[in-house]
Amino acid sequence: MKADVETRPVSASAAAKARGDVLLSVDNVSLSFGGVRALRDVSFDIRKGEIRAIIGPNGAGKTSMLNVINGFYHPQGGIITFKGKRRHDMRPYLAASQGIARTFQNVALFRGMSTLDNIMTGRTLKMRRGILAQAIYWGASQREEIRHRKAVEHIIDFLEIKHIRKTPVGKLPYGLQKRVELGRALATEPELLLLDEPMAGMNLEEKQDMSRFILTVRDTFDTTIALIEHDMGVVMDLSDRIVVLDYGRKIADGTPGEVQRNQAVIDAYLGIPH
Amino acid sequence: MNSKSSAVEAGPLDTLPKVLLRNAAQYADRPAMRHKDYGIWQTWTWKGLCDEVRAFAIGLKKIGLQRGDAVSIIGDNRPRLYAAIAAVQSLGGVPVPVYQDAVADEMAYVLEHAEVRFAVVGDQEQVDKIISVAERLPKLERIVYDEERGLATYDPARLHSFKHVQDLGREEMRTNSGADAWWLAEIANGKGGDVSVMLYTSGTTGRPKGVMLTYHNIIVSAANGNKFDGFGPHDLLLAYLPMAWVGDHIFSYAQAYMGAMCVCCPESPETVVEDRREIGPTYFFAPPRVFENLLTQVMVRMEDAGWLKKHMFQYFLEVARRSGEQILDGRPVVLRDRLLYRLGDLLVYAPLRNRMGFSRTRVAYTAGEAIGPELFRFYRSLGVNLKQLYGQTEASVYITMQPDGEVYPDTVGRPAPDVEIKIADNGEVMFKSPGVFLKYYKNEAATKQTKTPDGWVHTGDAGFFDQRGHLKIIDRAKDVGRLNGGALIAPKYLENRIKFFPEVREAVAFGQGHDYVTMFINIDPISVGNWAERNNVSYASYQELAGHPRVEEIVAKRVDELNEALSQEPQMAGSQIRRFLILPKELDADDGELTRTQKVRRSFIAERYEALITALYDGAKERQLSIEVTFEDGRKGKIDGDVRIVDMKIYPNPSTEPLREAAE
């Protein structure tokens, strides 16, 4: 193949610039538990179609931030605007119905259920028929089930977990459980996908697979992704922009290159006396 | 279409695209291929397959494929890739299937050597691999991919989806009424003597060689293969072995076309066992390794079974061992055993066959490596008509085959139809047949070395005919060695014996030029891992498990069993294993220790682990090992550690007769 037409994936940041509308913005959010101030006056935005990383040392408030976004925690101060709508008080189920899905730092799946059933639970919000109709399983409810099953099969195919379709999730190795969890989040067809340490505890190959899935999710489904990750190599490669938190404060915000050169970030990671 | 293709039908069926046209006319609505997509089996009829092939072929023409061009086919077994082979052949191109798990460098060598202009690949992984070596492939112009996932953002200049190429073809057929006739004329242009496919042999030594096979080679071999076991339109087979391997090309492509059989593609490489169970193939081919793994899985599951099941399993397995094979071969068996076998079939064998996907299997073959006799008998005693064949890429597979009722675990059968065999003075098996390859691509020297001017081919294997007229292969001709005492040693024979034990995955025996036999052993992580779980042995890595003293104990017990068995065989008593060690890493094709078909590369291993071999012969108890390993993504790492060496007891020979010459 000739070098002049070398085929490479279009670079991630270029793709992000082409996108651009703000999907979610967080303005001056503060959160405290008793005397512990988990988040102090944090502001940033997530643009449509980008991969936004939130990084920081342990206890910096990253997971708290995600919890605030999907309504699990309720901040004492500040405003969160999602798809142009401002809100103070959010509930996780509302967040889910508005198009926010997430995965957890410690896998939170139904361990006794199969991969298929676990991902199917992600479709619950989209099911229209009542419990009784589904139990009778006739006509419209049967057609609905088949439609959802089809959507789930596409996800199973996409994540390459066909071989464990019917395996109870509790029996799977950790890396695969993480993949199933991503599958369940995708099943809700989210606009914004929150990933809490999607690669924790994975070996290199699993990390590569997961990175590929994340990029492909963004590229093919146009899903916006916010992720927390400790592996800096992964973060720098994957994300378009990075927010850095330290002791609940935002200390930097920018492209991977900018963040890497930022003195405050270097200090936070290397550690200086506070 | 019938009227237009009559010109083709009138001529001889001397190319596979012509056979496809025949099938599309004669077996139009019968299934040609099945594959599982999104969890559901989908069917392509012969007529449907023919339409897909035509659309793709005309599309390929539109993007510039010329007669004589080499087109690489790389990916897991998918109907579209098989259709691509037929489409390329229909235009007079030469398909060059490449092993889909080859690392980028190996792939680049083949693509470069074969001067490939187009590549039809399975998915993003293969596209990435090719792009990563693109600068070494100035001749490669276009890549066509089947699975579109992940490729949406790639520069489309030279990348096409399979569907896009077919759309181009369909568009052409709609706007140009002559397109169909043109395609049929292209097919009619093909001749039996044309090169139909180029298959690169994995080769235990040196760079792979491109074996050129003509339509004549392949059609005669496939027809003979079908006739031998009576395969026809009602047979089903599962295509799951690499498409670049000659066996898959002959069985899943040529024989399927010739016999209008239905070829089923698994959903993914990991789901093969489940898919086989669902399909229930009537014809099944697998290298011994697959049968080994299946047996290991069954045994592991039985270890976890309840008391009643376990005892029932063991009891009826014993019944099967006594009488199963005789019943399969139609030989007389005492009434009591016959009845017990019936009962066993109901309770154990049939469910077991079902679990392994052999419920409808009429014929199963194994080849590629010698199969352990115990393993072979196990399947036959369960009522699976497992047979052996012996073949090579250079022979379009078939050299010898076992006819029904004449199946012995220690031979590979009689010469296949139309094949002549002779044994050279050094014990090497040589053959001559209509399947003999044309030549190696761009490698005159190797062709001369392998093929004599009068058409005999050196197999490189040592063997002899026994009293029943069956060929016995003992080892690679160059691997058969001698101990210092003068006794012959056939390393592979010993390795195959030890590999029957579920705990052992791979082994390498040494002895040539030494006083006694020694061995490297690779434990089986599934079987041993399961044992460790049940016995509360904790470990963090393969290396740690392999080095565990209790694992060593188990393996030593197995080697001891083998030694005792060997001492009973007059020819092999001298080959008892005196010392062995357990390797801290799995032998791996990525490190060059195995070939892509998972055969041991003996000389390479001997060189790489030279320090350990020295230790096996200098009486050391332990040796430090530090070697480089390659991970699947191509990164390198290092393994360090001490390897212990175990001394074994040698059993006295019942007779002092030394191992006789193989050719005797």
Short mmCIF file of C-alpha atoms in Angstrom, two decimals, chain B residues 115-439:
data_model
loop_
_atom_site.label_atom_id
_atom_site.label_comp_id
_atom_site.label_asym_id
_atom_site.label_seq_id
_atom_site.Cartn_x
_atom_site.Cartn_y
_atom_site.Cartn_z
CA GLU B 115 2.61 -10.39 -4.45
CA VAL B 116 -0.91 -9.94 -3.22
CA ARG B 117 -2.85 -7.04 -4.81
CA PHE B 118 -6.07 -7.36 -2.81
CA ALA B 119 -6.78 -8.63 0.66
CA VAL B 120 -10.20 -9.78 1.82
CA VAL B 121 -10.15 -9.85 5.62
CA GLY B 122 -12.47 -10.64 8.50
CA ASP B 123 -12.38 -7.63 10.75
CA GLN B 124 -10.66 -4.58 12.17
CA GLU B 125 -7.94 -6.65 13.82
CA GLN B 126 -6.74 -7.95 10.47
CA VAL B 127 -7.06 -4.52 8.83
CA ASP B 128 -4.90 -3.02 11.57
CA LYS B 129 -2.30 -5.74 11.16
CA ILE B 130 -2.04 -5.15 7.43
CA ILE B 131 -1.92 -1.36 7.84
CA SER B 132 0.90 -1.75 10.36
CA VAL B 133 3.07 -3.43 7.71
CA ALA B 134 1.73 -1.49 4.73
CA GLU B 135 5.06 0.01 3.76
CA ARG B 136 6.46 -3.47 3.14
CA LEU B 137 3.66 -4.23 0.70
CA PRO B 138 3.97 -1.89 -2.27
CA LYS B 139 1.85 -4.20 -4.42
CA LEU B 140 -1.12 -4.31 -2.06
CA GLU B 141 -3.78 -1.97 -3.34
CA ARG B 142 -7.04 -2.62 -1.58
CA ILE B 143 -8.42 -4.17 1.56
CA VAL B 144 -11.97 -5.50 1.73
CA TYR B 145 -13.37 -6.29 5.17
CA ASP B 146 -16.34 -8.34 6.32
CA GLU B 147 -17.09 -7.11 9.86
CA GLU B 148 -17.60 -3.36 9.78
CA ARG B 149 -17.26 -2.80 13.50
CA GLY B 150 -14.67 -0.24 14.48
CA LEU B 151 -13.78 0.65 10.91
CA ALA B 152 -16.19 3.55 10.47
CA THR B 153 -13.55 6.22 11.04
CA TYR B 154 -10.84 4.68 8.84
CA ASP B 155 -9.81 6.46 5.68
CA PRO B 156 -11.97 4.81 3.03
CA ALA B 157 -9.63 5.48 0.09
CA ARG B 158 -8.43 1.90 -0.20
CA LEU B 159 -10.68 0.18 2.28
CA HIS B 160 -14.00 -1.27 1.25
CA SER B 161 -16.59 -3.17 3.18
CA PHE B 162 -17.62 -6.50 1.70
CA LYS B 163 -21.10 -5.13 1.32
CA HIS B 164 -19.88 -2.08 -0.54
CA VAL B 165 -18.06 -4.24 -3.08
CA GLN B 166 -21.18 -6.34 -3.53
CA ASP B 167 -23.25 -3.19 -3.96
CA LEU B 168 -20.88 -2.09 -6.72
CA GLY B 169 -21.41 -5.49 -8.34
CA ARG B 170 -25.19 -5.34 -8.03
CA GLU B 171 -25.23 -1.80 -9.38
CA GLU B 172 -23.23 -2.97 -12.38
CA MET B 173 -25.62 -5.86 -12.98
CA ARG B 174 -28.57 -3.48 -12.86
CA THR B 175 -27.10 -0.96 -15.28
CA ASN B 176 -25.24 -3.33 -17.55
CA SER B 177 -27.26 -6.24 -18.86
CA GLY B 178 -24.14 -7.98 -20.12
CA ALA B 179 -22.50 -8.24 -16.69
CA ASP B 180 -23.97 -11.62 -15.84
CA ALA B 181 -23.00 -13.14 -19.18
CA TRP B 182 -19.53 -11.67 -18.80
CA TRP B 183 -19.15 -13.33 -15.42
CA LEU B 184 -20.25 -16.71 -16.80
CA ALA B 185 -17.81 -16.33 -19.65
CA GLU B 186 -15.02 -15.60 -17.15
CA ILE B 187 -15.89 -18.82 -15.35
CA ALA B 188 -15.98 -20.76 -18.62
CA ASN B 189 -12.47 -19.44 -19.28
CA GLY B 190 -11.10 -21.32 -16.29
CA LYS B 191 -9.24 -24.59 -16.95
CA GLY B 192 -8.51 -27.60 -14.79
CA GLY B 193 -4.80 -26.95 -15.07
CA ASP B 194 -5.04 -23.39 -13.70
CA VAL B 195 -3.73 -22.65 -10.24
CA SER B 196 -6.77 -22.69 -7.98
CA VAL B 197 -5.21 -21.75 -4.68
CA MET B 198 -1.89 -21.02 -3.06
CA LEU B 199 -1.49 -22.32 0.49
CA TYR B 200 1.49 -21.36 2.61
CA THR B 201 2.73 -24.26 4.68
CA SER B 202 3.48 -23.41 8.26
CA GLY B 203 6.75 -25.29 7.94
CA THR B 204 8.62 -26.65 10.95
CA THR B 205 11.76 -25.04 9.57
CA GLY B 206 12.48 -21.86 7.68
CA ARG B 207 10.11 -19.44 6.01
CA PRO B 208 6.70 -20.69 4.84
CA LYS B 209 6.51 -21.98 1.27
CA GLY B 210 3.64 -21.24 -1.10
CA VAL B 211 2.22 -24.53 -2.33
CA MET B 212 0.48 -24.07 -5.68
CA LEU B 213 -2.42 -26.44 -6.25
CA THR B 214 -4.35 -26.69 -9.51
CA TYR B 215 -8.09 -27.21 -9.89
CA HIS B 216 -7.28 -30.69 -11.14
CA ASN B 217 -5.32 -31.48 -7.95
CA ILE B 218 -8.11 -30.29 -5.74
CA ILE B 219 -11.10 -31.62 -7.64
CA VAL B 220 -9.72 -35.16 -7.95
CA SER B 221 -8.71 -35.22 -4.27
CA ALA B 222 -12.04 -33.84 -3.11
CA ALA B 223 -14.02 -36.25 -5.27
CA ASN B 224 -11.97 -39.17 -3.98
CA GLY B 225 -12.43 -38.04 -0.41
CA ASN B 226 -16.19 -37.80 -0.86
CA LYS B 227 -16.40 -41.19 -2.54
CA PHE B 228 -14.31 -42.90 0.12
CA ASP B 229 -16.78 -42.12 2.91
CA GLY B 230 -19.90 -41.57 0.82
CA PHE B 231 -20.39 -37.85 1.51
CA GLY B 232 -23.21 -36.12 -0.32
CA PRO B 233 -25.79 -33.32 -0.22
CA HIS B 234 -27.21 -34.47 3.10
CA ASP B 235 -23.97 -34.14 4.99
CA LEU B 236 -23.17 -31.26 7.31
CA LEU B 237 -19.80 -30.13 8.51
CA LEU B 238 -18.46 -27.44 10.78
CA ALA B 239 -15.78 -25.16 9.35
CA TYR B 240 -13.73 -24.00 12.29
CA LEU B 241 -10.10 -24.76 11.48
CA PRO B 242 -7.96 -22.04 9.91
CA MET B 243 -8.98 -21.34 6.31
CA ALA B 244 -5.31 -21.15 5.40
CA TRP B 245 -4.85 -24.80 6.28
CA VAL B 246 -5.13 -27.25 3.40
CA GLY B 247 -7.51 -29.50 5.34
CA ASP B 248 -10.08 -26.78 5.75
CA HIS B 249 -9.70 -25.74 2.14
CA ILE B 250 -10.32 -29.28 0.92
CA PHE B 251 -13.02 -30.32 3.42
CA SER B 252 -14.97 -27.11 3.95
CA TYR B 253 -14.58 -25.71 0.48
CA ALA B 254 -13.65 -28.20 -2.24
CA GLN B 255 -15.38 -31.30 -0.86
CA ALA B 256 -18.39 -29.26 0.19
CA TYR B 257 -18.71 -27.89 -3.35
CA MET B 258 -18.13 -31.25 -5.00
CA GLY B 259 -20.60 -33.03 -2.76
CA ALA B 260 -23.01 -30.09 -2.36
CA MET B 261 -22.60 -30.47 1.39
CA CYS B 262 -23.63 -27.83 3.89
CA VAL B 263 -20.81 -25.98 5.65
CA CYS B 264 -21.57 -24.37 9.00
CA CYS B 265 -19.47 -21.53 10.41
CA PRO B 266 -19.34 -21.08 14.18
CA GLU B 267 -20.34 -17.82 15.77
CA SER B 268 -16.84 -17.18 17.08
CA PRO B 269 -13.75 -19.27 17.77
CA GLU B 270 -14.74 -19.51 21.45
CA THR B 271 -18.19 -20.93 20.78
CA VAL B 272 -17.16 -23.88 18.61
CA VAL B 273 -18.08 -26.58 21.12
CA GLU B 274 -21.53 -25.13 21.73
CA ASP B 275 -22.10 -24.49 18.02
CA ARG B 276 -21.07 -28.04 17.16
CA ARG B 277 -23.58 -29.34 19.64
CA GLU B 278 -26.32 -27.27 18.05
CA ILE B 279 -25.42 -28.20 14.47
CA GLY B 280 -24.60 -31.87 15.00
CA PRO B 281 -22.25 -32.26 12.03
CA THR B 282 -22.31 -35.60 10.22
CA TYR B 283 -18.67 -35.20 9.24
CA PHE B 284 -16.15 -33.82 11.66
CA PHE B 285 -12.47 -33.22 11.31
CA ALA B 286 -10.14 -32.20 14.09
CA PRO B 287 -6.46 -32.42 14.90
CA PRO B 288 -5.68 -34.63 17.92
CA ARG B 289 -5.35 -31.54 20.10
CA VAL B 290 -9.06 -30.79 19.77
CA PHE B 291 -9.97 -34.33 20.79
CA GLU B 292 -7.54 -34.04 23.69
CA ASN B 293 -9.08 -30.80 24.89
CA LEU B 294 -12.58 -32.21 24.60
CA LEU B 295 -11.63 -35.21 26.65
CA THR B 296 -9.90 -33.03 29.23
CA GLN B 297 -13.02 -30.90 29.55
CA VAL B 298 -15.21 -33.96 30.01
CA MET B 299 -12.87 -35.43 32.61
CA VAL B 300 -12.67 -32.15 34.50
CA ARG B 301 -16.44 -31.90 34.58
CA MET B 302 -16.74 -35.48 35.76
CA GLU B 303 -14.38 -34.71 38.64
CA ASP B 304 -16.95 -32.18 39.81
CA ALA B 305 -19.91 -34.50 39.29
CA GLY B 306 -21.83 -36.24 42.05
CA TRP B 307 -20.98 -39.68 43.39
CA LEU B 308 -23.63 -41.55 41.42
CA LYS B 309 -22.81 -39.92 38.08
CA LYS B 310 -19.12 -40.40 38.60
CA HIS B 311 -19.45 -44.10 39.33
CA MET B 312 -21.91 -44.67 36.51
CA PHE B 313 -19.53 -42.89 34.14
CA GLN B 314 -16.57 -44.95 35.22
CA TYR B 315 -18.44 -48.24 35.12
CA PHE B 316 -19.81 -47.76 31.63
CA LEU B 317 -16.55 -46.35 30.35
CA GLU B 318 -15.02 -49.66 31.37
CA VAL B 319 -17.78 -51.53 29.49
CA ALA B 320 -17.10 -49.38 26.44
CA ARG B 321 -13.38 -50.04 26.71
CA ARG B 322 -14.07 -53.80 26.65
CA SER B 323 -16.57 -53.93 23.82
CA GLY B 324 -17.26 -50.54 22.25
CA GLU B 325 -14.79 -50.75 19.42
CA GLN B 326 -15.79 -54.30 18.48
CA ILE B 327 -19.42 -53.23 18.30
CA LEU B 328 -18.52 -50.24 16.12
CA ASP B 329 -16.55 -52.47 13.76
CA GLY B 330 -19.30 -55.11 13.68
CA ARG B 331 -17.21 -57.81 15.31
CA PRO B 332 -18.75 -60.41 17.66
CA VAL B 333 -19.18 -59.48 21.32
CA VAL B 334 -20.62 -61.60 24.17
CA LEU B 335 -24.33 -60.99 24.80
CA ARG B 336 -23.86 -59.62 28.29
CA ASP B 337 -21.51 -56.89 27.11
CA ARG B 338 -23.72 -56.13 24.15
CA LEU B 339 -26.67 -55.53 26.47
CA LEU B 340 -24.58 -53.54 28.93
CA TYR B 341 -23.30 -51.41 26.06
CA ARG B 342 -26.88 -50.69 25.00
CA LEU B 343 -27.69 -49.57 28.51
CA GLY B 344 -24.49 -47.55 28.66
CA ASP B 345 -25.39 -45.91 25.40
CA LEU B 346 -28.68 -44.80 26.87
CA LEU B 347 -27.22 -43.56 30.14
CA VAL B 348 -23.74 -42.34 29.32
CA TYR B 349 -22.45 -42.56 25.73
CA ALA B 350 -25.34 -40.87 23.92
CA PRO B 351 -25.53 -37.92 26.35
CA LEU B 352 -21.75 -37.63 26.19
CA ARG B 353 -21.75 -37.69 22.38
CA ASN B 354 -24.46 -35.08 22.44
CA ARG B 355 -22.48 -32.86 24.79
CA MET B 356 -19.45 -33.10 22.52
CA GLY B 357 -21.54 -32.52 19.39
CA PHE B 358 -21.11 -35.99 17.91
CA SER B 359 -24.73 -37.14 18.03
CA ARG B 360 -25.08 -37.34 14.26
CA THR B 361 -21.43 -37.80 13.36
CA ARG B 362 -21.08 -40.55 10.80
CA VAL B 363 -17.39 -40.09 10.20
CA ALA B 364 -14.79 -38.18 12.18
CA TYR B 365 -11.20 -37.82 11.09
CA THR B 366 -8.08 -36.80 12.83
CA ALA B 367 -4.71 -36.00 11.31
CA GLY B 368 -1.88 -33.53 11.52
CA GLU B 369 -0.16 -35.40 14.30
CA ALA B 370 -0.22 -38.93 15.62
CA ILE B 371 -3.02 -39.40 18.11
CA GLY B 372 -2.48 -41.15 21.45
CA PRO B 373 -3.88 -44.70 21.18
CA GLU B 374 -5.82 -44.38 24.43
CA LEU B 375 -7.36 -41.13 23.28
CA PHE B 376 -8.29 -42.64 19.92
CA ARG B 377 -9.87 -45.69 21.49
CA PHE B 378 -11.82 -43.58 23.96
CA TYR B 379 -13.81 -41.91 21.19
CA ARG B 380 -14.26 -45.05 19.15
CA SER B 381 -15.47 -46.99 22.17
CA LEU B 382 -18.16 -44.35 22.70
CA GLY B 383 -19.46 -45.08 19.22
CA VAL B 384 -17.83 -42.16 17.37
CA ASN B 385 -16.43 -43.50 14.11
CA LEU B 386 -13.12 -41.70 14.51
CA LYS B 387 -10.55 -42.55 11.88
CA GLN B 388 -7.11 -41.36 10.95
CA LEU B 389 -5.77 -40.06 7.75
CA TYR B 390 -2.35 -38.98 6.72
CA GLY B 391 -1.90 -36.08 4.41
CA GLN B 392 -0.02 -32.99 3.38
CA THR B 393 -0.57 -29.69 1.67
CA GLU B 394 1.64 -30.96 -1.15
CA ALA B 395 -0.76 -33.89 -1.70
CA SER B 396 -3.99 -31.86 -1.57
CA VAL B 397 -4.41 -33.65 1.78
CA TYR B 398 -4.93 -37.33 1.07
CA ILE B 399 -2.06 -39.81 1.23
CA THR B 400 -3.49 -42.61 3.37
CA MET B 401 -6.89 -43.14 5.01
CA GLN B 402 -8.45 -45.75 7.24
CA PRO B 403 -11.36 -47.60 5.62
CA ASP B 404 -14.34 -48.43 7.86
CA GLY B 405 -13.77 -51.66 9.76
CA GLU B 406 -9.99 -51.43 9.38
CA VAL B 407 -9.21 -48.84 11.95
CA TYR B 408 -6.14 -49.27 14.14
CA PRO B 409 -4.89 -46.62 16.50
CA ASP B 410 -1.25 -47.11 15.59
CA THR B 411 -1.52 -46.80 11.81
CA VAL B 412 -2.74 -44.12 9.44
CA GLY B 413 -4.45 -46.57 7.07
CA ARG B 414 -4.09 -47.69 3.49
CA PRO B 415 -3.07 -45.55 0.52
CA ALA B 416 -5.96 -43.24 -0.41
CA PRO B 417 -7.64 -43.77 -3.80
CA ASP B 418 -5.29 -43.06 -6.72
CA VAL B 419 -2.27 -42.69 -4.42
CA GLU B 420 0.93 -44.72 -4.77
CA ILE B 421 3.33 -44.96 -1.85
CA LYS B 422 6.89 -46.18 -1.49
CA ILE B 423 9.34 -46.18 1.38
CA ALA B 424 12.77 -44.75 0.61
CA ASP B 425 15.95 -46.43 1.86
CA ASN B 426 16.23 -44.06 4.80
CA GLY B 427 12.72 -44.96 5.89
CA GLU B 428 11.12 -41.84 4.42
CA VAL B 429 7.62 -42.15 3.03
CA MET B 430 7.20 -41.01 -0.58
CA PHE B 431 4.01 -40.72 -2.62
CA LYS B 432 2.67 -40.02 -6.09
CA SER B 433 -0.93 -39.00 -6.80
CA PRO B 434 -3.20 -36.78 -8.90
CA GLY B 435 -3.21 -34.39 -5.94
CA VAL B 436 0.53 -33.72 -6.12
CA PHE B 437 1.14 -29.96 -6.12
CA LEU B 438 2.34 -28.02 -9.11
CA LYS B 439 5.31 -26.36 -7.44
#
